[in-house]
PDB file of N, CA, C and O in Angstrom:
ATOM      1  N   UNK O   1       0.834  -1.181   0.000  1.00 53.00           N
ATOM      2  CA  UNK O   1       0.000   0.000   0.000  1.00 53.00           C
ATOM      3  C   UNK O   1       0.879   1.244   0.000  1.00 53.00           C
ATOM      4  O   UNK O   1       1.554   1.624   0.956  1.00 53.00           O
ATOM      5  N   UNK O   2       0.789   1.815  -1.160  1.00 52.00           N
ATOM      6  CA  UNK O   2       1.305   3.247  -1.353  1.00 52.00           C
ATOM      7  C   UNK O   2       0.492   4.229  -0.307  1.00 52.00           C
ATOM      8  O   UNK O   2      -0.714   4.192  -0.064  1.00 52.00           O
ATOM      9  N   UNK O   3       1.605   5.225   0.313  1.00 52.00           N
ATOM     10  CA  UNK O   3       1.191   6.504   1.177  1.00 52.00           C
ATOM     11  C   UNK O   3       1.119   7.669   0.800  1.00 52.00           C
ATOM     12  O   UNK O   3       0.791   8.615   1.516  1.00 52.00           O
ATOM     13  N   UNK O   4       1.499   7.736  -0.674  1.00 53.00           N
ATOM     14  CA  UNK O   4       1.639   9.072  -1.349  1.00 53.00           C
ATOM     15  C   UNK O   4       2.189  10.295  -0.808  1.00 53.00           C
ATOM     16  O   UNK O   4       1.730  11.437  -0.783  1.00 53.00           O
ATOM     17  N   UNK O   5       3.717   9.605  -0.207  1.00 49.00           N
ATOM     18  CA  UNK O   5       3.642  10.908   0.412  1.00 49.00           C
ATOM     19  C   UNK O   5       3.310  11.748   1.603  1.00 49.00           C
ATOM     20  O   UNK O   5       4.002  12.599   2.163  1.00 49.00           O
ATOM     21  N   UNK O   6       1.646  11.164   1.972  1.00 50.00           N
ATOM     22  CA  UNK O   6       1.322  11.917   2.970  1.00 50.00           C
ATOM     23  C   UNK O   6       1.449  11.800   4.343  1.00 50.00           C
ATOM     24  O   UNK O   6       2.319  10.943   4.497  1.00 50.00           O
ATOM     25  N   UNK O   7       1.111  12.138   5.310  1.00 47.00           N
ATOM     26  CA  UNK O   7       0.847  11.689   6.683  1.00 47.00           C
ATOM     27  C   UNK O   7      -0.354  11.241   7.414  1.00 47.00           C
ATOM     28  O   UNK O   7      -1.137  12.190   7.386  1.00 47.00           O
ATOM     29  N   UNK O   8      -0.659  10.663   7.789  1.00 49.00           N
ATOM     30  CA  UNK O   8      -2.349  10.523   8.046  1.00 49.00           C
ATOM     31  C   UNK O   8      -2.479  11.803   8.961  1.00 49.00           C
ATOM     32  O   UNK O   8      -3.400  12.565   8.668  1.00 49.00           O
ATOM     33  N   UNK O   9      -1.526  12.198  10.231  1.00 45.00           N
ATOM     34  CA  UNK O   9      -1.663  13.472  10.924  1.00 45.00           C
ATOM     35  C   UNK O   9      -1.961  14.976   9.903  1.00 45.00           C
ATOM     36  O   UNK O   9      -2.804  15.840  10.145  1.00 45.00           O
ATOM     37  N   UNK O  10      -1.171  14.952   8.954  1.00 46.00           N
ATOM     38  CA  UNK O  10      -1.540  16.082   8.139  1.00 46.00           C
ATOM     39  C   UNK O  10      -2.912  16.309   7.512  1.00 46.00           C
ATOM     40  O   UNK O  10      -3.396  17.374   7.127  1.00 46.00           O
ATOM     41  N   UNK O  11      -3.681  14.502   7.481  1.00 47.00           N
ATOM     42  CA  UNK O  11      -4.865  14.667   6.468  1.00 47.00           C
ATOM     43  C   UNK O  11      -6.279  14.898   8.068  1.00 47.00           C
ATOM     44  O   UNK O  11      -7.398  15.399   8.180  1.00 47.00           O
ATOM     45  N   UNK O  12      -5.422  14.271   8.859  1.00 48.00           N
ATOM     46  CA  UNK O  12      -6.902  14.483   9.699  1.00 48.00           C
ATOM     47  C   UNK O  12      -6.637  15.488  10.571  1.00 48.00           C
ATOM     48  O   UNK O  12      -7.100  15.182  11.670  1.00 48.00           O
ATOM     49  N   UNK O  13      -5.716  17.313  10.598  1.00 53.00           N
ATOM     50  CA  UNK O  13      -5.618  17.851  11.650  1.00 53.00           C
ATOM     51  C   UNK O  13      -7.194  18.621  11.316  1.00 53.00           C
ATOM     52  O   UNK O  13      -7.582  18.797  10.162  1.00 53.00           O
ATOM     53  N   UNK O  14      -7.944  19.003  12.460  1.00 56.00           N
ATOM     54  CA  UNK O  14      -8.761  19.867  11.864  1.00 56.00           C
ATOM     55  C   UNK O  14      -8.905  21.096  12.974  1.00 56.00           C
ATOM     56  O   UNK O  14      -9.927  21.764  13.138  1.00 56.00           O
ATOM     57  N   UNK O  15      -7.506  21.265  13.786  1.00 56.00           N
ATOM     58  CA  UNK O  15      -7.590  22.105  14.307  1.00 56.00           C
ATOM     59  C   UNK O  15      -7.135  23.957  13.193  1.00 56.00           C
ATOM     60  O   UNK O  15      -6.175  23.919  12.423  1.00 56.00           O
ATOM     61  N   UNK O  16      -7.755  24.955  13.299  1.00 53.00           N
ATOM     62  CA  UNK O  16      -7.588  25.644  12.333  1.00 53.00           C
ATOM     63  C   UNK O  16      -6.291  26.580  12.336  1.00 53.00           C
ATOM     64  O   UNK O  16      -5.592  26.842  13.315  1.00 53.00           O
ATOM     65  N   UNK O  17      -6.101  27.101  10.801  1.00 67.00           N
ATOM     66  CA  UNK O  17      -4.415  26.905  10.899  1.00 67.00           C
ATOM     67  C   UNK O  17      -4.240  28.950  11.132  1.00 67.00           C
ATOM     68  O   UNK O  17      -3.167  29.532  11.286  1.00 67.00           O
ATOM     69  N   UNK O  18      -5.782  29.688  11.080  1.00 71.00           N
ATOM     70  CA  UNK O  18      -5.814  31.098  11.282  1.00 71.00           C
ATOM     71  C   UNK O  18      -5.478  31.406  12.747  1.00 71.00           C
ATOM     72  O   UNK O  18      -6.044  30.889  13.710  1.00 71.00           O
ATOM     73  N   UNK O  19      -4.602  32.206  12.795  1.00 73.00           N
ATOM     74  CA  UNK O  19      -4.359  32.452  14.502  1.00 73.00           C
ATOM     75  C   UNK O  19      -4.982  33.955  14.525  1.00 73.00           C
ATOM     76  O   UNK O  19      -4.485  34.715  15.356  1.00 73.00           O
ATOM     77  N   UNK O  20      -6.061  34.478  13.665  1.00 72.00           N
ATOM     78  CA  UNK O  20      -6.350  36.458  13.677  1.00 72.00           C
ATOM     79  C   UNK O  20      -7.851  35.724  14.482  1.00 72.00           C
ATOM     80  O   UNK O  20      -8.633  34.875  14.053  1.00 72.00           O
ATOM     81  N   UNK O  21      -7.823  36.381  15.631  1.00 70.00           N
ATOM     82  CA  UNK O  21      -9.247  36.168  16.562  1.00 70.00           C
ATOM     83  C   UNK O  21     -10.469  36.774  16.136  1.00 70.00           C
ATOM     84  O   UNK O  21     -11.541  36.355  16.573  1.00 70.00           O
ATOM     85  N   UNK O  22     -10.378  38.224  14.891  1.00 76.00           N
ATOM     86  CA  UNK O  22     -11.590  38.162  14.497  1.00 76.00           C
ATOM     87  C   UNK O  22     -12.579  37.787  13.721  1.00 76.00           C
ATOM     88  O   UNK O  22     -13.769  38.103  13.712  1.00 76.00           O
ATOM     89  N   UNK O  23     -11.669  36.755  12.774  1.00 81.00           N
ATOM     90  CA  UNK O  23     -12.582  36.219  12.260  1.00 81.00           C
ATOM     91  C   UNK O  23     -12.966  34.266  12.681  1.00 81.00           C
ATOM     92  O   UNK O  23     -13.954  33.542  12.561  1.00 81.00           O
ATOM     93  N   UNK O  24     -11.757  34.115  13.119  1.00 79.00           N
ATOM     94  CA  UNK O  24     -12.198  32.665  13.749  1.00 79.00           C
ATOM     95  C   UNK O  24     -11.604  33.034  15.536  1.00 79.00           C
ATOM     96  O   UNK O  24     -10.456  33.314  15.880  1.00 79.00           O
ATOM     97  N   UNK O  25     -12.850  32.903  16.415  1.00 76.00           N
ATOM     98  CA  UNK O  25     -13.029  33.333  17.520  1.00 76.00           C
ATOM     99  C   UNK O  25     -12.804  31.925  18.307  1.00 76.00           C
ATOM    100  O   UNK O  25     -13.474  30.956  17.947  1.00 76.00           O
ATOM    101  N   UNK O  26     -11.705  31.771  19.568  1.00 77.00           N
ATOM    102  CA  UNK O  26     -11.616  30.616  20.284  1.00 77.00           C
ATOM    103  C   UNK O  26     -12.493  29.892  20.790  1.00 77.00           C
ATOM    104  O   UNK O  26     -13.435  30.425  21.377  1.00 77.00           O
ATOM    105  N   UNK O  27     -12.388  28.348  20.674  1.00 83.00           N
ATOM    106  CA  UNK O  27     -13.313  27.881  21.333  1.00 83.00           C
ATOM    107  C   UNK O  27     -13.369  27.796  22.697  1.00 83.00           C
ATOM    108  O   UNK O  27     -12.451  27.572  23.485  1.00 83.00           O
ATOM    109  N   UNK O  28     -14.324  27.960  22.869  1.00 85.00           N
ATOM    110  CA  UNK O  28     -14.594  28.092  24.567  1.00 85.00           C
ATOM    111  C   UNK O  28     -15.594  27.005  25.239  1.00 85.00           C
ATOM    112  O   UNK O  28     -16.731  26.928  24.773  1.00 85.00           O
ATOM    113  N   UNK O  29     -15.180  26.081  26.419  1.00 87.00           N
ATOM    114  CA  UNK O  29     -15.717  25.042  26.662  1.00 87.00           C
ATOM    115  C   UNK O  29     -17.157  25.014  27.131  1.00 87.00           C
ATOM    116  O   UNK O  29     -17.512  25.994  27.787  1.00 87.00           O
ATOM    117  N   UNK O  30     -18.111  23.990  26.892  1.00 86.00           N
ATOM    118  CA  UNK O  30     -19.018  24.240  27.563  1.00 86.00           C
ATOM    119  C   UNK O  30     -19.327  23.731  28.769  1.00 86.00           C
ATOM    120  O   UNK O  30     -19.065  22.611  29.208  1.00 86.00           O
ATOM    121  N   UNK O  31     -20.016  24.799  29.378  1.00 89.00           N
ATOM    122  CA  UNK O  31     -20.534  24.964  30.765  1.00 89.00           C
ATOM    123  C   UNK O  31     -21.619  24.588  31.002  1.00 89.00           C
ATOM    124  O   UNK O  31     -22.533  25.219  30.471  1.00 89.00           O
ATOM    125  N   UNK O  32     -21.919  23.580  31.765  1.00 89.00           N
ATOM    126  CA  UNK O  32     -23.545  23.122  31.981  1.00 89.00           C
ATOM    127  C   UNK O  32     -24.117  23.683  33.872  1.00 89.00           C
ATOM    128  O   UNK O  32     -23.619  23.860  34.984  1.00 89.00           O
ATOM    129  N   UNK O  33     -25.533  23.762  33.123  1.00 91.00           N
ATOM    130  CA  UNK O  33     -25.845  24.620  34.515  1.00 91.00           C
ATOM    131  C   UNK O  33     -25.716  22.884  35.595  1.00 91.00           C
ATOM    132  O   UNK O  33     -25.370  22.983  36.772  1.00 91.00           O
ATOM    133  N   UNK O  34     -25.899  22.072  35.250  1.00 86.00           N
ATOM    134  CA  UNK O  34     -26.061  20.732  36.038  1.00 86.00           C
ATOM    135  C   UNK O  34     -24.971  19.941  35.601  1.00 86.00           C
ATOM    136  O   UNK O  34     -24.303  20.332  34.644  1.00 86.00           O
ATOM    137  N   UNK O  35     -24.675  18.767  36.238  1.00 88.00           N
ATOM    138  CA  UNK O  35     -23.704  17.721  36.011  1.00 88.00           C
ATOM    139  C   UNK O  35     -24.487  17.133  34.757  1.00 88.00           C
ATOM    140  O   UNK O  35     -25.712  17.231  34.840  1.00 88.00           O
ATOM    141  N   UNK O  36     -23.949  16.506  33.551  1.00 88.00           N
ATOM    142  CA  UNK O  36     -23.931  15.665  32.652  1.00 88.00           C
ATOM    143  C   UNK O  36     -24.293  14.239  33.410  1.00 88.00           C
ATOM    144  O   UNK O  36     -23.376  13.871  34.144  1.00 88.00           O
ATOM    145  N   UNK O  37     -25.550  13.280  33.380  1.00 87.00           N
ATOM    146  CA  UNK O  37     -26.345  12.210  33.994  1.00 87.00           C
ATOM    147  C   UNK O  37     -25.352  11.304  32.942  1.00 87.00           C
ATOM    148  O   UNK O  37     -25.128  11.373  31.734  1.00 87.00           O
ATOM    149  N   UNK O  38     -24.971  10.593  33.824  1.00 90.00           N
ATOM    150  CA  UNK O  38     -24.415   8.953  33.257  1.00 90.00           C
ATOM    151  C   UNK O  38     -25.030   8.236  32.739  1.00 90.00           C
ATOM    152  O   UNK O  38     -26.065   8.191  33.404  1.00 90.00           O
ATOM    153  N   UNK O  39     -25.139   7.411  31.725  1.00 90.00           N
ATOM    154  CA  UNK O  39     -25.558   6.126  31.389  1.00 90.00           C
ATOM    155  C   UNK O  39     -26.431   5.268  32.838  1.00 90.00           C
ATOM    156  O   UNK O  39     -27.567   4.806  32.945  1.00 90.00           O
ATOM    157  N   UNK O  40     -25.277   5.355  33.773  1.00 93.00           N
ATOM    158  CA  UNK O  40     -25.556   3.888  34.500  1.00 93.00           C
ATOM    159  C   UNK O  40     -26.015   4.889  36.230  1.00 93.00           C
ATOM    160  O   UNK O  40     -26.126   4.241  37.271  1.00 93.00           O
ATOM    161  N   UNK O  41     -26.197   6.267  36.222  1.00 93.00           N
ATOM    162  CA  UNK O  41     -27.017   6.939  37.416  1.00 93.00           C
ATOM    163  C   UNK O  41     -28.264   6.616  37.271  1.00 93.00           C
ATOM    164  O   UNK O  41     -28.932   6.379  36.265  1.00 93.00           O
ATOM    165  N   UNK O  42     -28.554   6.632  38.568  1.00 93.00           N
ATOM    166  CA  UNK O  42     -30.033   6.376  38.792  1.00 93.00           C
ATOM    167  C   UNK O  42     -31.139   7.416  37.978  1.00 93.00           C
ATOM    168  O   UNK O  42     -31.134   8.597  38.325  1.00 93.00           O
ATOM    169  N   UNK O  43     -31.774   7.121  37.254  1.00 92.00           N
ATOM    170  CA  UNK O  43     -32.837   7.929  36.399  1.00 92.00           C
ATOM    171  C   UNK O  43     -33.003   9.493  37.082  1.00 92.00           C
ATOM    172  O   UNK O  43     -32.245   9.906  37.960  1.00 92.00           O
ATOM    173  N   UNK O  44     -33.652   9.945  36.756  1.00 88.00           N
ATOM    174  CA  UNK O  44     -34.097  11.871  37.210  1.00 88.00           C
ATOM    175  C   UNK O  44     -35.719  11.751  37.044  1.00 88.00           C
ATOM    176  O   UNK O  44     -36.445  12.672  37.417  1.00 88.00           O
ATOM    177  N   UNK O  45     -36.264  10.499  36.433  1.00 91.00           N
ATOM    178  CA  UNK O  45     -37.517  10.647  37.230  1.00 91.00           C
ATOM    179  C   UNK O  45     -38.212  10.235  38.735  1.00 91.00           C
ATOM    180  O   UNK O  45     -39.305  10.449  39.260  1.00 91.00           O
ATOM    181  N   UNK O  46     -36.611   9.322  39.243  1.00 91.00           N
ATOM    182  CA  UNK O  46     -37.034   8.634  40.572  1.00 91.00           C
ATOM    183  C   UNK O  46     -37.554   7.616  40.785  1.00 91.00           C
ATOM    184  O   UNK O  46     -38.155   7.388  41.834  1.00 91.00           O
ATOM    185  N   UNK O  47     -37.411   6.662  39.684  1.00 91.00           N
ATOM    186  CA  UNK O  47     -38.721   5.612  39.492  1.00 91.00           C
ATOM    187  C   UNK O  47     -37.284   4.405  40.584  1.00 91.00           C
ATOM    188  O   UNK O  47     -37.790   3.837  41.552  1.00 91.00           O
ATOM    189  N   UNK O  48     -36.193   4.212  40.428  1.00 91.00           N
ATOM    190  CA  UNK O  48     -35.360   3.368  40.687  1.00 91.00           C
ATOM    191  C   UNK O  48     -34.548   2.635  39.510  1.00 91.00           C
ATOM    192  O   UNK O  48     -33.564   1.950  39.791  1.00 91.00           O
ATOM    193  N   UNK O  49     -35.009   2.804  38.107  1.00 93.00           N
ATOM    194  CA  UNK O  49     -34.075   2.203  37.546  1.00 93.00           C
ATOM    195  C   UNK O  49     -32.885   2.698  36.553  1.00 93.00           C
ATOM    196  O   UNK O  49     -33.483   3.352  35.698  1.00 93.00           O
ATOM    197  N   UNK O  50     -31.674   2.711  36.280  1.00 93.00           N
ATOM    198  CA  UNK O  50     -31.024   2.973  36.072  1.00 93.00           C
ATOM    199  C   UNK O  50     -31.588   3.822  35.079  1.00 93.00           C
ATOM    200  O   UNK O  50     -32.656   3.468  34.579  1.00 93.00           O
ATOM    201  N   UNK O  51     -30.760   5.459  34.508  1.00 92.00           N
ATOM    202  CA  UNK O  51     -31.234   6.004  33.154  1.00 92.00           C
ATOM    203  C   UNK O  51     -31.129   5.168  32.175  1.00 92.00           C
ATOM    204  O   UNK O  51     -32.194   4.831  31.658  1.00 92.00           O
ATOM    205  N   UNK O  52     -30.058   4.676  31.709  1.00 92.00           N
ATOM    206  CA  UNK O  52     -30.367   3.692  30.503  1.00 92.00           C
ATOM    207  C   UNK O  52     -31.242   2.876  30.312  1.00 92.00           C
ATOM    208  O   UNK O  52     -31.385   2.431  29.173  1.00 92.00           O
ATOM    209  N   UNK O  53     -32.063   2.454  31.346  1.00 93.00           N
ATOM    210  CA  UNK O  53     -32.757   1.433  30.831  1.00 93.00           C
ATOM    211  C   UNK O  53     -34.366   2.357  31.147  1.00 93.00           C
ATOM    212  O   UNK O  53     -35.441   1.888  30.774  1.00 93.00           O
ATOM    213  N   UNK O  54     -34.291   3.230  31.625  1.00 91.00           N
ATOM    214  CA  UNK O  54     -35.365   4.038  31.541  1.00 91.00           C
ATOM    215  C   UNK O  54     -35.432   5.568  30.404  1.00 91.00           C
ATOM    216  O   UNK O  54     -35.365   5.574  29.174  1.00 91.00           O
ATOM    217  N   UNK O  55     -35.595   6.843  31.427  1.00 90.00           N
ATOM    218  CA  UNK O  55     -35.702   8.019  30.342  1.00 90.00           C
ATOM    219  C   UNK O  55     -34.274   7.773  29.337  1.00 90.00           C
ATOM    220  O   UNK O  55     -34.345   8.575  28.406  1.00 90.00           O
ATOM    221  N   UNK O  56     -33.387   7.174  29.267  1.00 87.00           N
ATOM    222  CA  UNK O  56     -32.667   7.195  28.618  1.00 87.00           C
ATOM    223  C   UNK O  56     -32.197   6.411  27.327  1.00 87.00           C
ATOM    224  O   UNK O  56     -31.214   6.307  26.594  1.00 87.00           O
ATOM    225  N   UNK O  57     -33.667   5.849  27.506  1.00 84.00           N
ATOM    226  CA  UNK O  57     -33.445   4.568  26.395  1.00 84.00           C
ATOM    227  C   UNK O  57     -34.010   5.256  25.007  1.00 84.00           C
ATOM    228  O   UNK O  57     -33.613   4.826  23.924  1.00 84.00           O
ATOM    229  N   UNK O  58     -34.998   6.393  25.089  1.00 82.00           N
ATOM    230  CA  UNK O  58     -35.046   6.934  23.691  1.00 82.00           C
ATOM    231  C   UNK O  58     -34.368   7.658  23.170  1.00 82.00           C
ATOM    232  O   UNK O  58     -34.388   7.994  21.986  1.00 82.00           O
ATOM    233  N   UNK O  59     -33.082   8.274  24.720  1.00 74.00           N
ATOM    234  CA  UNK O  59     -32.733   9.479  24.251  1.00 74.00           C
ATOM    235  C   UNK O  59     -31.732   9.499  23.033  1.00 74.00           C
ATOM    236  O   UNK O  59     -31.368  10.571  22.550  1.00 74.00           O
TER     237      UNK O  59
END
């Protein structure tokens, strides 16, 4: 298998290569007003069974 050359790091960076802030503005992380609910925490309707196998099974 030929590589042509390339790097796989060069083909998948997709961090951006402009460092001028006004037109591409930093990313900034997000902040949740609540903790992020696990897979395997107890549901948020209170019923007792795990979220996944309850509100979380359509989500």
């Amino acid at each position: 298998m030929s590589n042509s050359g390339k790097h796989l790091s060069e083909e998948s960076n997709s961090a951006p290569s402009c460092t001028d802030t006004s037109c591409c503005p930093p990313n900034n992380p997000v902040v949740r007003a609540a903790p992020k609910i696990g897979r395997n925490d107890p549901c948020i309707c209170g019923n007792g069974q795990k979220y996944k196998k309850c509100c979380g099974k359509n989500a």
